[in-house]
Amino acid sequence: MFILHIDMNNYFASVEQQLDPTLRGKAIGITGKQIERSVIATASREAKARGVKTAMPVWQARRLCPELLLVPGRHHIYEAISRKIFSLLRRYTHMVEPASIDEAFVDLTAVAADSLDAVAIAQHIKQDIVQSLGEYLTCSIGIAPNKLVAKMASDCQKPDGLTLVPPSRVETFMLERKLSDVCGIGPKTVQKLAGMNIHSIEALQGMPLHILTAAFHSYGTWLYHAARGEDDNPVAYESEAPKSFGHAHTLPHNTRDPDTMRCILFGLAEKVARRMRREGFSAETVSVTIRYGDFQTVSVEERCRTPMHDGLVLGKVGWRLCKQARDKTKPVRLLGLSAGGLVAGRMMPLFLKDQKTERVVDALDALSHKRGRSLWSRAGFMNN
């Protein structure tokens, strides 16, 4: 088995530096639209050298790196370039599994004769990405017998690295790693393992399966095999349906104003609906997330009788949930809306008036897709 994990380096920041030469060589951080109240989505390698990290609050990043340039993210551009990267990967094999917007697994077993051939293909992939998309779009690649080890290997040499872990070296490779290096072992698990006097991969390997399952249930079985570098999950190369679509918005100022919140929530609903229509899905559930100024977060969900893909319908359900769940004594910092329970296809309206509205919305969606951004909004969503 020759599985590649391809991880684009500092992806959002690298895209911005590729598109804007004035940003090259400078410490930049990609943020949300509300810069001052946002976090760093991606830091350039220059910013990382100064201690700036992903998910770090902007104020903290600026304290570490006063010269940091903050750039609002442009996700429609990152998504468009991501699609080009995945398309490029499929020139080598159809067995490509997008893992996120900036990483993918590729199964080369059918096209690579041996380890050296797999390394040569990986080097060609790296060259093709740079030649096709620009010198700042580099990636790190891990090659291993399975997805777990391949992903860990891609972290070994960053940026722009290439690491091969053949089957004969998996055991040694795992023993050289820390517990936190294993994808799927987070800080809480590390802490719980420490309470069991397990501080290393070697110690985890020495723990009997029945003890791990007693402490972690089914997750204990995964830990047992992961510690040995074992993973039988195949590369899901066929396009798998997403589980949900969602958007969130951090308000420029905490608010208790219901009109402001309604405007934002309906706007989020339209974004979610637009994405569902583009991908050909309808949703059976709507969930709303509310984060208050003290960072307390609540989420509520409702299942609807009929699958929906209309922003107005999503917005009405979401606003009803928000009104029911919101603590009116607390100012709201963030609102989010997600649509889940996805079903393929769209149920067309029964009435002629609604059918006409559907056709107009489809035409506006097509225009927005062509221009790369939303060009329209319902008048009823606007805050007076």
PDB file of C-alpha atoms in Angstrom, residues 131-295:
ATOM      1  CA  GLN A 131       4.167  25.174 -11.683  1.00  0.00           C
ATOM      2  CA  SER A 132       0.385  25.319 -12.092  1.00  0.00           C
ATOM      3  CA  LEU A 133      -0.545  27.582  -9.172  1.00  0.00           C
ATOM      4  CA  GLY A 134       2.591  29.477  -8.156  1.00  0.00           C
ATOM      5  CA  GLU A 135       5.797  29.188  -6.185  1.00  0.00           C
ATOM      6  CA  TYR A 136       4.131  30.033  -2.851  1.00  0.00           C
ATOM      7  CA  LEU A 137       1.713  27.093  -3.087  1.00  0.00           C
ATOM      8  CA  THR A 138       3.963  24.433  -1.592  1.00  0.00           C
ATOM      9  CA  CYS A 139       2.924  21.265   0.197  1.00  0.00           C
ATOM     10  CA  SER A 140       4.285  18.671   2.579  1.00  0.00           C
ATOM     11  CA  ILE A 141       3.708  15.006   1.717  1.00  0.00           C
ATOM     12  CA  GLY A 142       3.810  11.869   3.813  1.00  0.00           C
ATOM     13  CA  ILE A 143       3.932   8.399   2.231  1.00  0.00           C
ATOM     14  CA  ALA A 144       3.045   5.333   4.281  1.00  0.00           C
ATOM     15  CA  PRO A 145       1.104   2.047   4.192  1.00  0.00           C
ATOM     16  CA  ASN A 146      -2.025   3.676   5.656  1.00  0.00           C
ATOM     17  CA  LYS A 147      -3.772   7.013   6.197  1.00  0.00           C
ATOM     18  CA  LEU A 148      -2.889   7.408   9.882  1.00  0.00           C
ATOM     19  CA  VAL A 149       0.855   7.072   9.413  1.00  0.00           C
ATOM     20  CA  ALA A 150       0.822   9.046   6.149  1.00  0.00           C
ATOM     21  CA  LYS A 151      -0.804  12.006   7.896  1.00  0.00           C
ATOM     22  CA  MET A 152       1.713  11.862  10.726  1.00  0.00           C
ATOM     23  CA  ALA A 153       4.554  11.615   8.201  1.00  0.00           C
ATOM     24  CA  SER A 154       3.437  14.756   6.374  1.00  0.00           C
ATOM     25  CA  ASP A 155       3.971  16.689   9.623  1.00  0.00           C
ATOM     26  CA  CYS A 156       7.601  15.579   9.922  1.00  0.00           C
ATOM     27  CA  GLN A 157       9.138  17.978   7.417  1.00  0.00           C
ATOM     28  CA  LYS A 158       7.478  21.359   7.087  1.00  0.00           C
ATOM     29  CA  PRO A 159       7.282  23.381   5.011  1.00  0.00           C
ATOM     30  CA  ASP A 160       7.687  21.780   1.588  1.00  0.00           C
ATOM     31  CA  GLY A 161       8.813  18.377   2.875  1.00  0.00           C
ATOM     32  CA  LEU A 162       8.527  14.773   1.762  1.00  0.00           C
ATOM     33  CA  THR A 163       8.681  11.856   4.224  1.00  0.00           C
ATOM     34  CA  LEU A 164       8.532   8.150   3.349  1.00  0.00           C
ATOM     35  CA  VAL A 165       7.615   5.579   6.000  1.00  0.00           C
ATOM     36  CA  PRO A 166       7.812   2.108   4.411  1.00  0.00           C
ATOM     37  CA  PRO A 167       6.108  -0.840   6.135  1.00  0.00           C
ATOM     38  CA  SER A 168       9.417  -2.020   7.591  1.00  0.00           C
ATOM     39  CA  ARG A 169       9.854   1.277   9.421  1.00  0.00           C
ATOM     40  CA  VAL A 170       6.349   1.874  10.804  1.00  0.00           C
ATOM     41  CA  GLU A 171       7.161   0.396  14.238  1.00  0.00           C
ATOM     42  CA  THR A 172      10.293   2.541  14.652  1.00  0.00           C
ATOM     43  CA  PHE A 173       8.510   5.611  13.304  1.00  0.00           C
ATOM     44  CA  MET A 174       5.714   5.285  15.854  1.00  0.00           C
ATOM     45  CA  LEU A 175       8.126   4.838  18.770  1.00  0.00           C
ATOM     46  CA  GLU A 176       9.861   8.080  17.727  1.00  0.00           C
ATOM     47  CA  ARG A 177       6.605  10.048  17.983  1.00  0.00           C
ATOM     48  CA  LYS A 178       4.926  11.673  20.973  1.00  0.00           C
ATOM     49  CA  LEU A 179       1.401  10.756  22.005  1.00  0.00           C
ATOM     50  CA  SER A 180       0.176  14.162  20.822  1.00  0.00           C
ATOM     51  CA  ASP A 181       1.654  13.480  17.365  1.00  0.00           C
ATOM     52  CA  VAL A 182      -0.932  10.770  16.725  1.00  0.00           C
ATOM     53  CA  CYS A 183      -3.883  12.174  14.813  1.00  0.00           C
ATOM     54  CA  GLY A 184      -6.900  11.552  17.013  1.00  0.00           C
ATOM     55  CA  ILE A 185      -5.132  11.850  20.376  1.00  0.00           C
ATOM     56  CA  GLY A 186      -5.969  15.270  21.776  1.00  0.00           C
ATOM     57  CA  PRO A 187      -4.938  17.089  24.968  1.00  0.00           C
ATOM     58  CA  LYS A 188      -7.739  15.561  27.063  1.00  0.00           C
ATOM     59  CA  THR A 189      -6.773  12.042  26.003  1.00  0.00           C
ATOM     60  CA  VAL A 190      -3.105  12.751  26.722  1.00  0.00           C
ATOM     61  CA  GLN A 191      -4.105  13.944  30.184  1.00  0.00           C
ATOM     62  CA  LYS A 192      -6.243  10.865  30.857  1.00  0.00           C
ATOM     63  CA  LEU A 193      -3.468   8.573  29.628  1.00  0.00           C
ATOM     64  CA  ALA A 194      -1.025  10.362  31.931  1.00  0.00           C
ATOM     65  CA  GLY A 195      -3.372   9.528  34.801  1.00  0.00           C
ATOM     66  CA  MET A 196      -2.901   5.875  33.815  1.00  0.00           C
ATOM     67  CA  ASN A 197       0.901   6.382  33.832  1.00  0.00           C
ATOM     68  CA  ILE A 198       1.027   6.275  30.031  1.00  0.00           C
ATOM     69  CA  HIS A 199       3.345   9.026  28.789  1.00  0.00           C
ATOM     70  CA  SER A 200       4.702   7.620  25.531  1.00  0.00           C
ATOM     71  CA  ILE A 201       3.790   5.551  22.486  1.00  0.00           C
ATOM     72  CA  GLU A 202       5.874   2.709  23.884  1.00  0.00           C
ATOM     73  CA  ALA A 203       3.899   2.756  27.128  1.00  0.00           C
ATOM     74  CA  LEU A 204       0.622   2.853  25.188  1.00  0.00           C
ATOM     75  CA  GLN A 205       1.730  -0.151  23.128  1.00  0.00           C
ATOM     76  CA  GLY A 206       2.397  -2.033  26.347  1.00  0.00           C
ATOM     77  CA  MET A 207      -1.115  -1.479  27.685  1.00  0.00           C
ATOM     78  CA  PRO A 208      -3.441  -4.515  27.234  1.00  0.00           C
ATOM     79  CA  LEU A 209      -6.475  -4.031  25.037  1.00  0.00           C
ATOM     80  CA  HIS A 210      -8.988  -4.860  27.779  1.00  0.00           C
ATOM     81  CA  ILE A 211      -7.622  -2.103  30.028  1.00  0.00           C
ATOM     82  CA  LEU A 212      -7.849   0.487  27.254  1.00  0.00           C
ATOM     83  CA  THR A 213     -11.412  -0.516  26.354  1.00  0.00           C
ATOM     84  CA  ALA A 214     -12.393  -0.439  30.018  1.00  0.00           C
ATOM     85  CA  ALA A 215     -11.115   3.145  30.256  1.00  0.00           C
ATOM     86  CA  PHE A 216     -12.081   4.448  26.800  1.00  0.00           C
ATOM     87  CA  HIS A 217     -14.705   1.967  25.497  1.00  0.00           C
ATOM     88  CA  SER A 218     -14.585   1.640  21.687  1.00  0.00           C
ATOM     89  CA  TYR A 219     -12.056   4.473  21.472  1.00  0.00           C
ATOM     90  CA  GLY A 220      -9.706   2.250  23.468  1.00  0.00           C
ATOM     91  CA  THR A 221      -9.646  -0.245  20.594  1.00  0.00           C
ATOM     92  CA  TRP A 222      -8.659   2.565  18.238  1.00  0.00           C
ATOM     93  CA  LEU A 223      -5.891   3.684  20.636  1.00  0.00           C
ATOM     94  CA  TYR A 224      -4.556   0.129  20.816  1.00  0.00           C
ATOM     95  CA  HIS A 225      -4.167  -0.106  17.038  1.00  0.00           C
ATOM     96  CA  ALA A 226      -3.149   3.517  16.440  1.00  0.00           C
ATOM     97  CA  ALA A 227      -0.219   3.157  18.841  1.00  0.00           C
ATOM     98  CA  ARG A 228       1.072   0.426  16.536  1.00  0.00           C
ATOM     99  CA  GLY A 229       0.542   2.489  13.386  1.00  0.00           C
ATOM    100  CA  GLU A 230      -2.371   0.325  12.289  1.00  0.00           C
ATOM    101  CA  ASP A 231      -5.248   1.814  10.304  1.00  0.00           C
ATOM    102  CA  ASP A 232      -7.510  -0.063   7.895  1.00  0.00           C
ATOM    103  CA  ASN A 233      -9.594   2.912   6.757  1.00  0.00           C
ATOM    104  CA  PRO A 234      -9.449   3.046   2.941  1.00  0.00           C
ATOM    105  CA  VAL A 235      -9.020   6.196   0.899  1.00  0.00           C
ATOM    106  CA  ALA A 236     -12.605   7.279   0.212  1.00  0.00           C
ATOM    107  CA  TYR A 237     -11.916   8.303  -3.342  1.00  0.00           C
ATOM    108  CA  GLU A 238     -15.553   8.535  -4.411  1.00  0.00           C
ATOM    109  CA  SER A 239     -17.091  11.897  -3.637  1.00  0.00           C
ATOM    110  CA  GLU A 240     -18.846  11.425  -0.311  1.00  0.00           C
ATOM    111  CA  ALA A 241     -21.858  13.483   0.648  1.00  0.00           C
ATOM    112  CA  PRO A 242     -21.212  16.161   3.273  1.00  0.00           C
ATOM    113  CA  LYS A 243     -22.915  15.736   6.634  1.00  0.00           C
ATOM    114  CA  SER A 244     -23.972  19.370   7.007  1.00  0.00           C
ATOM    115  CA  PHE A 245     -23.572  22.919   5.743  1.00  0.00           C
ATOM    116  CA  GLY A 246     -23.058  25.789   8.131  1.00  0.00           C
ATOM    117  CA  HIS A 247     -21.899  29.372   8.590  1.00  0.00           C
ATOM    118  CA  ALA A 248     -21.188  31.501  11.654  1.00  0.00           C
ATOM    119  CA  HIS A 249     -20.733  35.240  12.183  1.00  0.00           C
ATOM    120  CA  THR A 250     -18.937  37.094  14.981  1.00  0.00           C
ATOM    121  CA  LEU A 251     -20.675  40.418  15.586  1.00  0.00           C
ATOM    122  CA  PRO A 252     -18.569  43.591  15.517  1.00  0.00           C
ATOM    123  CA  HIS A 253     -20.031  44.438  18.942  1.00  0.00           C
ATOM    124  CA  ASN A 254     -21.887  42.279  21.449  1.00  0.00           C
ATOM    125  CA  THR A 255     -25.598  42.967  21.159  1.00  0.00           C
ATOM    126  CA  ARG A 256     -28.999  42.264  22.691  1.00  0.00           C
ATOM    127  CA  ASP A 257     -30.825  43.851  19.738  1.00  0.00           C
ATOM    128  CA  PRO A 258     -33.199  41.261  18.215  1.00  0.00           C
ATOM    129  CA  ASP A 259     -33.400  43.073  14.855  1.00  0.00           C
ATOM    130  CA  THR A 260     -29.627  42.891  14.431  1.00  0.00           C
ATOM    131  CA  MET A 261     -29.589  39.220  15.359  1.00  0.00           C
ATOM    132  CA  ARG A 262     -32.494  38.428  13.053  1.00  0.00           C
ATOM    133  CA  CYS A 263     -30.761  40.166  10.143  1.00  0.00           C
ATOM    134  CA  ILE A 264     -27.539  38.218  10.708  1.00  0.00           C
ATOM    135  CA  LEU A 265     -29.282  34.871  11.177  1.00  0.00           C
ATOM    136  CA  PHE A 266     -31.333  35.199   8.001  1.00  0.00           C
ATOM    137  CA  GLY A 267     -28.183  36.209   6.121  1.00  0.00           C
ATOM    138  CA  LEU A 268     -26.444  33.064   7.384  1.00  0.00           C
ATOM    139  CA  ALA A 269     -29.458  30.994   6.363  1.00  0.00           C
ATOM    140  CA  GLU A 270     -29.213  32.300   2.807  1.00  0.00           C
ATOM    141  CA  LYS A 271     -25.500  31.464   2.623  1.00  0.00           C
ATOM    142  CA  VAL A 272     -26.178  27.939   3.842  1.00  0.00           C
ATOM    143  CA  ALA A 273     -29.070  27.503   1.410  1.00  0.00           C
ATOM    144  CA  ARG A 274     -26.984  28.787  -1.495  1.00  0.00           C
ATOM    145  CA  ARG A 275     -24.285  26.201  -0.785  1.00  0.00           C
ATOM    146  CA  MET A 276     -26.854  23.411  -0.520  1.00  0.00           C
ATOM    147  CA  ARG A 277     -28.448  24.351  -3.819  1.00  0.00           C
ATOM    148  CA  ARG A 278     -25.043  24.475  -5.486  1.00  0.00           C
ATOM    149  CA  GLU A 279     -24.185  20.961  -4.229  1.00  0.00           C
ATOM    150  CA  GLY A 280     -27.664  19.573  -4.935  1.00  0.00           C
ATOM    151  CA  PHE A 281     -28.846  18.882  -1.366  1.00  0.00           C
ATOM    152  CA  SER A 282     -31.811  19.616   0.864  1.00  0.00           C
ATOM    153  CA  ALA A 283     -31.800  19.520   4.674  1.00  0.00           C
ATOM    154  CA  GLU A 284     -34.105  17.911   7.208  1.00  0.00           C
ATOM    155  CA  THR A 285     -32.637  19.592  10.325  1.00  0.00           C
ATOM    156  CA  VAL A 286     -31.681  23.146  11.274  1.00  0.00           C
ATOM    157  CA  SER A 287     -29.425  24.001  14.211  1.00  0.00           C
ATOM    158  CA  VAL A 288     -28.518  27.386  15.684  1.00  0.00           C
ATOM    159  CA  THR A 289     -25.475  28.235  17.792  1.00  0.00           C
ATOM    160  CA  ILE A 290     -25.429  31.242  20.135  1.00  0.00           C
ATOM    161  CA  ARG A 291     -22.247  32.438  21.831  1.00  0.00           C
ATOM    162  CA  TYR A 292     -22.548  35.131  24.477  1.00  0.00           C
ATOM    163  CA  GLY A 293     -20.087  37.820  25.464  1.00  0.00           C
ATOM    164  CA  ASP A 294     -18.801  35.608  28.301  1.00  0.00           C
ATOM    165  CA  PHE A 295     -18.108  32.868  25.675  1.00  0.00           C
TER     166      PHE A 295
END
